[in-house]
Amino acid sequence: MLLLRTLLQMPELRLSLQTGEDQLDRTVTRVYGTELPDPSRYLSGGELVLSGLLWHHSPQDSETFVRSLATARVAGLAASETENRSLPADLVDACVRHHVPLLEVPVDLSFATITERVSMELVGLSRHRRLLNVVAEGSGLPALLLAGGHELNAPCWVLSTAGRVVAGGELLDRVTLVKEFLQADRLPKTVRGMTLVPVSERGGNRLTSWILVVGGEPQQEAAAELASLVGLERLRQAQGRQIENRTAGPLVTAVLTGSADVESRLAAAGLENTRLRVISAVTSDQRTDLAAAVLEETLPQALVTPVGDMVYAVAKADDSLPDDVREAMRVMEPGLGSSRVLIGISSPVEWRGLRGAAEEATHARRLGERRGGRTCVVAGEEIALYQLLLAGVPEELRTSLRRRLLGPVLDYDAEHGSDLTGTLKVFLDCSGSWTAAAAKLHVHVNTLRYRVGRVEDLLGIDLAEFEARVDLFLALQAG
């Protein structure tokens, strides 16, 4: 809605109010220029009438002209003398009597400039109404994006910061576009012929924003307007997800505690009769809001809930899920700031195995803590049983066990600058094969036999015994 008051606030027009200060909230529907003494037959109401007063010859002319404007219920009159003189006093008086706001136009400002500026504003309002109608009709994000593309005369897409196309067709270079968005100093930004506009950041974090992608370089105001309406659609989806996630907390609690009502809670969440995965996520700075946002953007169909300083999710099992999460984390990494994100994913299970799946996801995440990288995603399928067992052992206990089993060898290496520990590891990794281990260490077999014999003497064991090998293997992995 364009008001007279708004026109007075446009510095490029330099309009000044002569009368009608209490009527500035009138709505302008169009611009109409005239020099007719009585233009009422051409007016339908709401016009901003522009006139150079060529019809003005006497006070009666002002009365006739202004009365016709009042009868037609125009928004106001913007007038200018063709010569550098003030507006006629009788015109001002007539406008006061008939309650027609009067704006004076600077002599050096053309009516074409006013018409163009006001028309642009009205076009924008019409565009906004059309797009808002799409939102009000509940046609959904694809329909809004299609309508927005028509208004901007450019193709449009919406991306999540996980690199997922939320709406729109296939988009090349989407990963590059997301990374450019996350690292941009200022937005909007044009990258590879695409303009990136932020959509409804949550908590001021760009990582939780959607991205409106518009082909070319559209009018910024129009693009920002579409982004704001996409934000409304996102809010609607977020509210729907929030309702769905109300079942997540009780479900995850039931899973972690082994409650008997897991099956009924799965049914309430629409996850009955399907194989599932449990996902555990944590950040290095214990930001559950960030961990939850990462999982929600990465797994839009999952149920997500915080538990203490961790976040858990339950999702339908998909063979590609671990790889999808890894790819999403690689895309999101530039937006993580100083946080490190660790994610563990269980193997697919039936509902009866959910408690074990939650433990597996937690252990997998703990294994990720010992690996490098800003992000680490570990899936249950890729973890050996001994790794899962060790992941469940506290750090202090692992260190103690390693010291108890390998202490003499560790001390010998420290004192003599040798690497009997490394020799032992290679020997066990090669399943006790003398030739394979010697070749890997680039030493003669007799040298290897001497080193391994030294280890046996220091530890008082016989590496020919399977149990001794298992104990030492686990001790080496615990470090």
XYZ file of C-alpha atoms in Angstrom:
479
model
C 0.000 0.000 0.000
C 1.509 3.302 -1.179
C 0.607 6.297 1.001
C 0.939 9.999 0.310
C 3.152 10.141 3.364
C 5.565 7.772 1.638
C 5.877 10.071 -1.365
C 6.907 12.954 0.888
C 9.632 10.727 2.329
C 11.202 10.042 -1.071
C 14.224 12.378 -1.190
C 14.571 12.151 -4.958
C 11.104 13.709 -5.449
C 11.589 16.666 -3.078
C 7.842 17.174 -2.704
C 6.652 19.637 -0.093
C 3.272 19.589 1.657
C 1.148 22.735 1.370
C -2.031 21.480 3.017
C -3.639 18.234 4.174
C -1.260 17.111 6.904
C -4.051 15.119 8.554
C -4.801 13.236 5.303
C -1.391 11.775 4.467
C -2.488 8.199 5.093
C -4.527 8.202 1.891
C -3.647 5.372 -0.487
C -2.281 6.147 -3.948
C -3.530 3.710 -6.608
C -2.139 5.368 -9.758
C -0.699 8.577 -11.213
C -2.786 10.774 -13.523
C -1.547 13.918 -15.215
C -4.027 16.494 -16.490
C -4.484 20.099 -17.553
C -8.266 19.815 -17.995
C -10.348 22.315 -16.000
C -12.624 19.466 -14.837
C -11.011 15.999 -15.124
C -13.583 14.199 -12.961
C -14.829 11.953 -15.799
C -11.353 10.410 -16.075
C -10.865 9.773 -12.362
C -11.881 6.660 -10.440
C -10.474 7.416 -6.970
C -7.093 7.060 -5.313
C -5.136 8.942 -7.994
C -2.198 11.227 -7.392
C -3.119 13.982 -9.829
C -0.234 15.876 -11.454
C -0.895 19.307 -12.919
C 1.139 22.247 -14.212
C -1.916 24.543 -13.620
C -2.242 25.525 -17.290
C -6.000 25.591 -16.668
C -5.665 28.245 -13.933
C -6.794 31.766 -14.854
C -8.935 32.821 -11.879
C -9.903 31.746 -8.345
C -13.067 30.159 -9.795
C -10.894 27.831 -11.879
C -9.279 26.552 -8.685
C -12.693 25.958 -7.122
C -13.965 23.981 -10.129
C -10.807 21.911 -10.507
C -10.365 21.033 -6.829
C -14.074 20.279 -6.327
C -13.898 17.757 -9.194
C -10.918 16.084 -7.532
C -12.714 15.900 -4.189
C -15.823 14.431 -5.818
C -13.699 11.729 -7.449
C -11.987 10.986 -4.096
C -8.438 11.346 -5.385
C -5.534 10.709 -3.028
C -4.063 14.158 -3.578
C -2.867 16.842 -5.959
C 0.789 17.438 -6.852
C 1.092 20.785 -8.641
C 3.786 23.046 -9.998
C 3.826 26.447 -11.621
C 5.466 26.446 -15.042
C 7.296 29.573 -14.010
C 9.294 29.879 -10.812
C 6.396 31.171 -8.685
C 4.603 29.894 -5.624
C 1.318 28.063 -5.964
C -1.761 30.324 -6.209
C -3.268 31.139 -2.828
C -6.765 30.431 -4.134
C -5.667 26.908 -5.084
C -4.389 26.305 -1.575
C -7.638 27.673 -0.101
C -9.745 25.435 -2.375
C -7.759 22.381 -1.331
C -8.316 23.254 2.333
C -12.083 23.649 1.820
C -12.476 20.385 -0.112
C -9.972 18.349 1.956
C -7.671 17.593 -0.943
C -4.008 17.240 0.109
C -1.796 19.557 -1.934
C 1.867 18.775 -2.660
C 4.135 21.254 -4.390
C 6.482 19.936 -7.063
C 9.854 21.669 -7.579
C 9.958 23.524 -10.886
C 13.064 21.633 -11.992
C 11.492 18.196 -11.376
C 9.659 16.707 -14.343
C 6.306 15.023 -13.944
C 7.783 12.079 -15.865
C 10.206 11.472 -12.992
C 7.355 11.439 -10.479
C 5.263 9.155 -12.682
C 8.120 6.697 -13.157
C 9.023 6.581 -9.468
C 5.452 6.159 -8.247
C 4.676 3.599 -10.956
C 7.713 1.566 -9.931
C 6.495 1.627 -6.337
C 2.997 0.567 -7.396
C 4.355 -2.244 -9.572
C 6.291 -3.500 -6.567
C 3.151 -3.443 -4.449
C 1.198 -5.281 -7.116
C 3.964 -7.870 -7.313
C 3.909 -8.248 -3.544
C 0.139 -8.751 -3.567
C 0.365 -11.400 -6.271
C 3.088 -13.304 -4.450
C 1.346 -12.923 -1.100
C -1.784 -14.428 -2.638
C 0.225 -17.529 -3.553
C 1.333 -17.839 0.091
C -2.193 -17.192 1.388
C -3.629 -19.870 -0.892
C -1.283 -22.423 0.686
C 0.004 -23.523 -2.710
C 3.395 -24.326 -1.237
C 6.983 -23.360 -1.883
C 7.249 -24.724 -5.464
C 4.275 -22.585 -6.542
C 5.694 -19.510 -4.782
C 9.062 -20.033 -6.431
C 7.420 -20.413 -9.836
C 5.436 -17.214 -9.335
C 8.523 -15.409 -8.053
C 10.518 -16.506 -11.088
C 7.769 -15.101 -13.309
C 7.818 -11.758 -11.484
C 11.624 -11.529 -11.593
C 11.769 -12.912 -15.136
C 14.503 -15.299 -13.983
C 14.752 -18.916 -12.811
C 14.750 -19.386 -9.034
C 15.800 -22.092 -6.602
C 15.899 -22.522 -2.839
C 18.863 -24.357 -1.300
C 19.593 -25.474 2.227
C 23.080 -24.889 3.578
C 23.508 -28.668 3.468
C 23.452 -28.396 -0.330
C 19.947 -29.824 -0.655
C 17.614 -28.370 -3.309
C 14.557 -27.452 -1.244
C 12.582 -26.184 -4.235
C 13.274 -25.666 -7.924
C 14.738 -28.009 -10.508
C 18.217 -29.477 -10.751
C 20.892 -26.872 -10.056
C 24.466 -27.243 -11.220
C 27.266 -26.011 -8.958
C 24.925 -26.023 -5.943
C 27.753 -27.095 -3.625
C 29.927 -24.232 -4.867
C 27.058 -21.774 -4.453
C 26.452 -22.865 -0.842
C 30.135 -22.566 0.050
C 30.306 -19.101 -1.529
C 27.198 -18.125 0.432
C 28.634 -19.321 3.743
C 31.932 -17.509 3.198
C 30.572 -14.262 1.708
C 31.437 -11.021 3.503
C 28.259 -9.368 2.218
C 24.956 -10.594 0.871
C 23.270 -10.636 -1.605
C 26.172 -11.870 -3.704
C 26.425 -12.780 -7.391
C 28.367 -15.978 -8.116
C 28.701 -17.588 -11.538
C 25.750 -15.649 -12.888
C 23.564 -16.481 -9.881
C 22.467 -14.082 -7.144
C 22.449 -15.531 -3.614
C 19.946 -14.029 -1.153
C 19.629 -15.175 2.498
C 16.277 -16.508 3.690
C 15.247 -16.312 7.366
C 18.377 -16.973 9.378
C 17.611 -18.610 12.741
C 19.410 -17.203 15.741
C 21.518 -14.955 13.539
C 23.486 -17.958 12.244
C 23.986 -18.045 8.483
C 24.452 -21.802 8.671
C 20.771 -22.190 9.549
C 19.569 -20.031 6.659
C 18.023 -21.137 3.421
C 19.388 -19.600 0.229
C 17.287 -18.033 -2.523
C 19.176 -18.446 -5.799
C 18.061 -16.211 -8.681
C 19.471 -16.419 -12.176
C 21.256 -13.246 -13.289
C 21.217 -10.020 -11.305
C 17.593 -9.206 -10.432
C 16.335 -6.008 -8.856
C 17.510 -6.283 -5.248
C 14.231 -5.068 -3.780
C 12.228 -7.638 -5.749
C 14.602 -10.466 -4.821
C 14.540 -9.472 -1.143
C 10.741 -9.408 -1.281
C 10.607 -12.939 -2.676
C 13.143 -14.077 -0.073
C 10.955 -12.693 2.720
C 7.957 -14.641 1.428
C 10.058 -17.788 1.060
C 10.960 -17.141 4.697
C 7.255 -17.229 5.593
C 6.935 -20.564 3.834
C 9.994 -21.830 5.681
C 8.490 -20.708 8.989
C 5.336 -22.645 8.163
C 7.394 -25.776 7.459
C 9.449 -25.238 10.620
C 6.271 -25.009 12.686
C 5.074 -28.264 11.138
C 8.387 -29.897 11.925
C 8.257 -28.580 15.469
C 4.926 -30.328 15.920
C 6.379 -33.553 14.478
C 9.417 -33.302 16.740
C 7.207 -33.280 19.815
C 7.202 -37.059 19.483
C 11.008 -37.182 19.163
C 11.859 -36.420 22.788
C 9.687 -39.130 24.355
C 10.699 -41.580 21.604
C 14.448 -41.091 22.086
C 14.050 -41.219 25.873
C 12.185 -44.507 25.505
C 14.932 -45.837 23.219
C 17.790 -44.812 25.540
C 16.106 -46.259 28.631
C 14.840 -49.415 26.956
C 11.233 -48.530 27.758
C 8.533 -50.986 26.739
C 6.484 -48.342 24.906
C 9.034 -47.777 22.096
C 6.829 -49.543 19.548
C 3.776 -47.412 20.345
C 5.821 -44.220 20.213
C 7.192 -45.224 16.821
C 3.641 -45.736 15.620
C 2.695 -42.270 16.895
C 5.601 -40.833 14.905
C 4.682 -42.769 11.753
C 7.847 -44.886 11.892
C 6.347 -48.315 12.536
C 7.154 -51.334 10.348
C 10.343 -49.883 8.889
C 14.073 -50.226 9.443
C 15.616 -47.280 11.247
C 18.904 -45.599 12.055
C 19.824 -43.627 15.170
C 22.093 -40.601 14.777
C 24.087 -38.983 17.585
C 25.622 -35.521 17.147
C 27.621 -33.158 19.328
C 29.715 -30.025 18.827
C 33.067 -29.302 20.430
C 31.559 -26.329 22.261
C 28.400 -28.219 23.319
C 26.067 -26.122 21.154
C 22.987 -28.273 20.985
C 21.212 -25.617 18.912
C 23.877 -25.879 16.221
C 23.993 -29.686 16.319
C 20.196 -29.846 16.035
C 20.173 -27.356 13.145
C 22.831 -29.382 11.323
C 20.800 -32.600 11.627
C 17.542 -30.894 10.671
C 19.080 -29.386 7.528
C 20.898 -32.605 6.657
C 18.039 -35.012 7.444
C 14.785 -33.122 6.787
C 12.602 -36.184 7.433
C 14.255 -37.257 10.694
C 12.943 -36.721 14.219
C 15.509 -34.610 16.082
C 15.775 -33.869 19.805
C 18.460 -32.706 22.261
C 19.414 -34.941 25.188
C 21.731 -33.157 27.604
C 24.620 -31.708 25.624
C 24.041 -34.125 22.724
C 21.460 -34.313 19.967
C 19.833 -37.523 18.755
C 17.808 -38.227 15.643
C 15.786 -41.198 14.465
C 15.430 -41.616 10.712
C 14.255 -44.212 8.251
C 17.167 -46.427 7.251
C 18.750 -45.633 3.921
C 21.921 -47.203 2.576
C 23.079 -43.820 1.273
C 22.395 -41.943 4.518
C 25.984 -41.982 5.903
C 27.408 -40.743 2.596
C 24.674 -38.108 2.319
C 25.490 -36.815 5.801
C 29.230 -36.731 5.031
C 28.619 -34.755 1.850
C 26.328 -32.334 3.681
C 28.926 -31.770 6.387
C 31.611 -31.053 3.787
C 29.321 -28.429 2.293
C 28.405 -26.866 5.648
C 31.923 -26.833 7.058
C 32.746 -23.217 6.026
C 29.831 -21.991 8.153
C 30.713 -23.808 11.366
C 32.895 -21.041 12.775
C 35.002 -22.372 15.634
C 32.755 -25.382 16.275
C 33.736 -28.947 15.470
C 30.808 -31.257 14.667
C 30.944 -34.992 15.365
C 28.232 -37.359 14.161
C 27.763 -41.077 14.778
C 25.292 -43.133 12.745
C 24.045 -46.577 13.703
C 23.593 -49.526 11.400
C 20.016 -50.136 10.150
C 17.877 -52.001 12.706
C 14.327 -53.112 13.381
C 12.549 -51.344 16.206
C 13.589 -53.964 18.773
C 17.235 -53.106 18.138
C 16.901 -49.348 18.629
C 18.527 -49.258 22.060
C 21.598 -51.023 20.738
C 21.535 -48.728 17.718
C 21.594 -45.667 19.994
C 24.607 -47.098 21.839
C 26.312 -47.880 18.532
C 25.708 -44.310 17.276
C 27.117 -42.897 20.519
C 30.199 -45.127 20.327
C 30.683 -44.226 16.665
C 30.553 -40.539 17.544
C 33.121 -41.063 20.305
C 35.423 -42.713 17.802
C 35.089 -39.590 15.694
C 36.469 -37.548 18.585
C 39.800 -39.318 18.117
C 39.953 -38.522 14.411
C 40.969 -35.264 12.775
C 38.962 -32.740 10.795
C 36.435 -29.990 11.506
C 33.664 -32.494 10.905
C 33.669 -36.249 11.364
C 30.908 -38.686 10.460
C 31.339 -42.309 11.535
C 28.826 -45.013 10.571
C 28.330 -48.267 12.435
C 28.906 -50.351 9.292
C 32.496 -49.153 9.001
C 33.471 -49.860 12.603
C 35.135 -53.093 13.682
C 33.737 -54.723 16.810
C 36.890 -54.027 18.820
C 36.577 -50.306 17.943
C 33.021 -50.225 19.241
C 34.121 -51.979 22.418
C 36.997 -49.553 22.963
C 34.793 -46.545 22.187
C 32.654 -47.467 25.165
C 35.652 -47.476 27.526
C 36.438 -44.156 29.274
C 39.653 -42.430 28.200
C 41.269 -42.848 31.634
C 40.605 -46.592 31.629
C 41.957 -47.004 28.080
C 45.162 -45.215 29.081
C 45.483 -47.364 32.201
C 44.980 -50.618 30.258
C 47.504 -49.580 27.609
C 50.048 -48.764 30.306
C 49.449 -52.002 32.211
C 49.910 -54.205 29.138
C 52.606 -52.274 27.258
C 54.398 -50.340 30.039
C 57.810 -52.069 29.855
C 57.957 -51.732 26.052
C 56.900 -48.071 26.190
C 59.581 -47.371 28.809
C 62.257 -49.224 26.788
C 61.450 -47.189 23.668
C 61.579 -43.946 25.644
C 64.941 -44.846 27.217
C 66.709 -46.233 24.125
C 65.055 -44.212 21.354
C 63.833 -47.421 19.702
C 60.426 -48.315 18.293
C 59.591 -51.769 19.559
C 55.977 -50.557 19.950
C 55.766 -49.795 16.225
C 57.345 -53.146 15.364
C 54.790 -54.950 17.514
C 51.912 -53.088 15.872
C 53.066 -53.969 12.356
C 53.639 -57.600 13.350
C 50.102 -57.903 14.758
C 48.564 -55.998 11.815
C 50.169 -58.589 9.539
C 48.509 -61.365 11.565
C 51.877 -62.597 12.872
C 53.340 -63.218 9.402
C 57.136 -62.875 9.673
C 57.731 -62.323 5.969
C 54.867 -59.813 5.495
C 55.831 -57.811 8.601
C 59.562 -57.817 7.704
C 58.760 -56.594 4.194
C 56.531 -53.808 5.548
C 59.226 -52.708 8.007
C 61.980 -53.066 5.364
C 64.119 -55.267 7.648
C 65.473 -58.820 7.486
C 63.287 -61.519 9.026
C 66.025 -62.302 11.561
C 66.033 -58.619 12.674
C 62.276 -58.794 13.104
C 62.571 -62.042 15.109
C 65.093 -60.361 17.407
C 62.836 -57.324 17.990
C 59.734 -59.404 18.647
C 61.758 -61.625 20.989
C 62.826 -58.502 22.886
C 59.146 -57.519 23.260
C 58.313 -60.977 24.600
C 61.163 -60.783 27.111
C 60.114 -57.300 28.314
C 56.457 -58.275 28.712
C 56.979 -61.872 29.849
C 54.586 -63.305 27.240
C 54.593 -65.677 24.289
C 53.222 -64.040 21.127
C 52.489 -67.469 19.727
C 49.496 -67.501 22.100
C 46.330 -66.082 20.514
C 45.050 -64.493 23.764
C 48.325 -62.575 24.206
C 48.065 -61.221 20.681
C 44.457 -60.089 21.257
C 45.325 -58.302 24.497
C 48.285 -56.459 22.950
C 46.322 -55.597 19.791
C 43.579 -53.961 21.888
C 46.146 -52.170 24.036
C 47.792 -50.707 20.925
C 44.391 -49.570 19.571
C 43.491 -47.955 22.882
C 46.283 -45.382 22.503
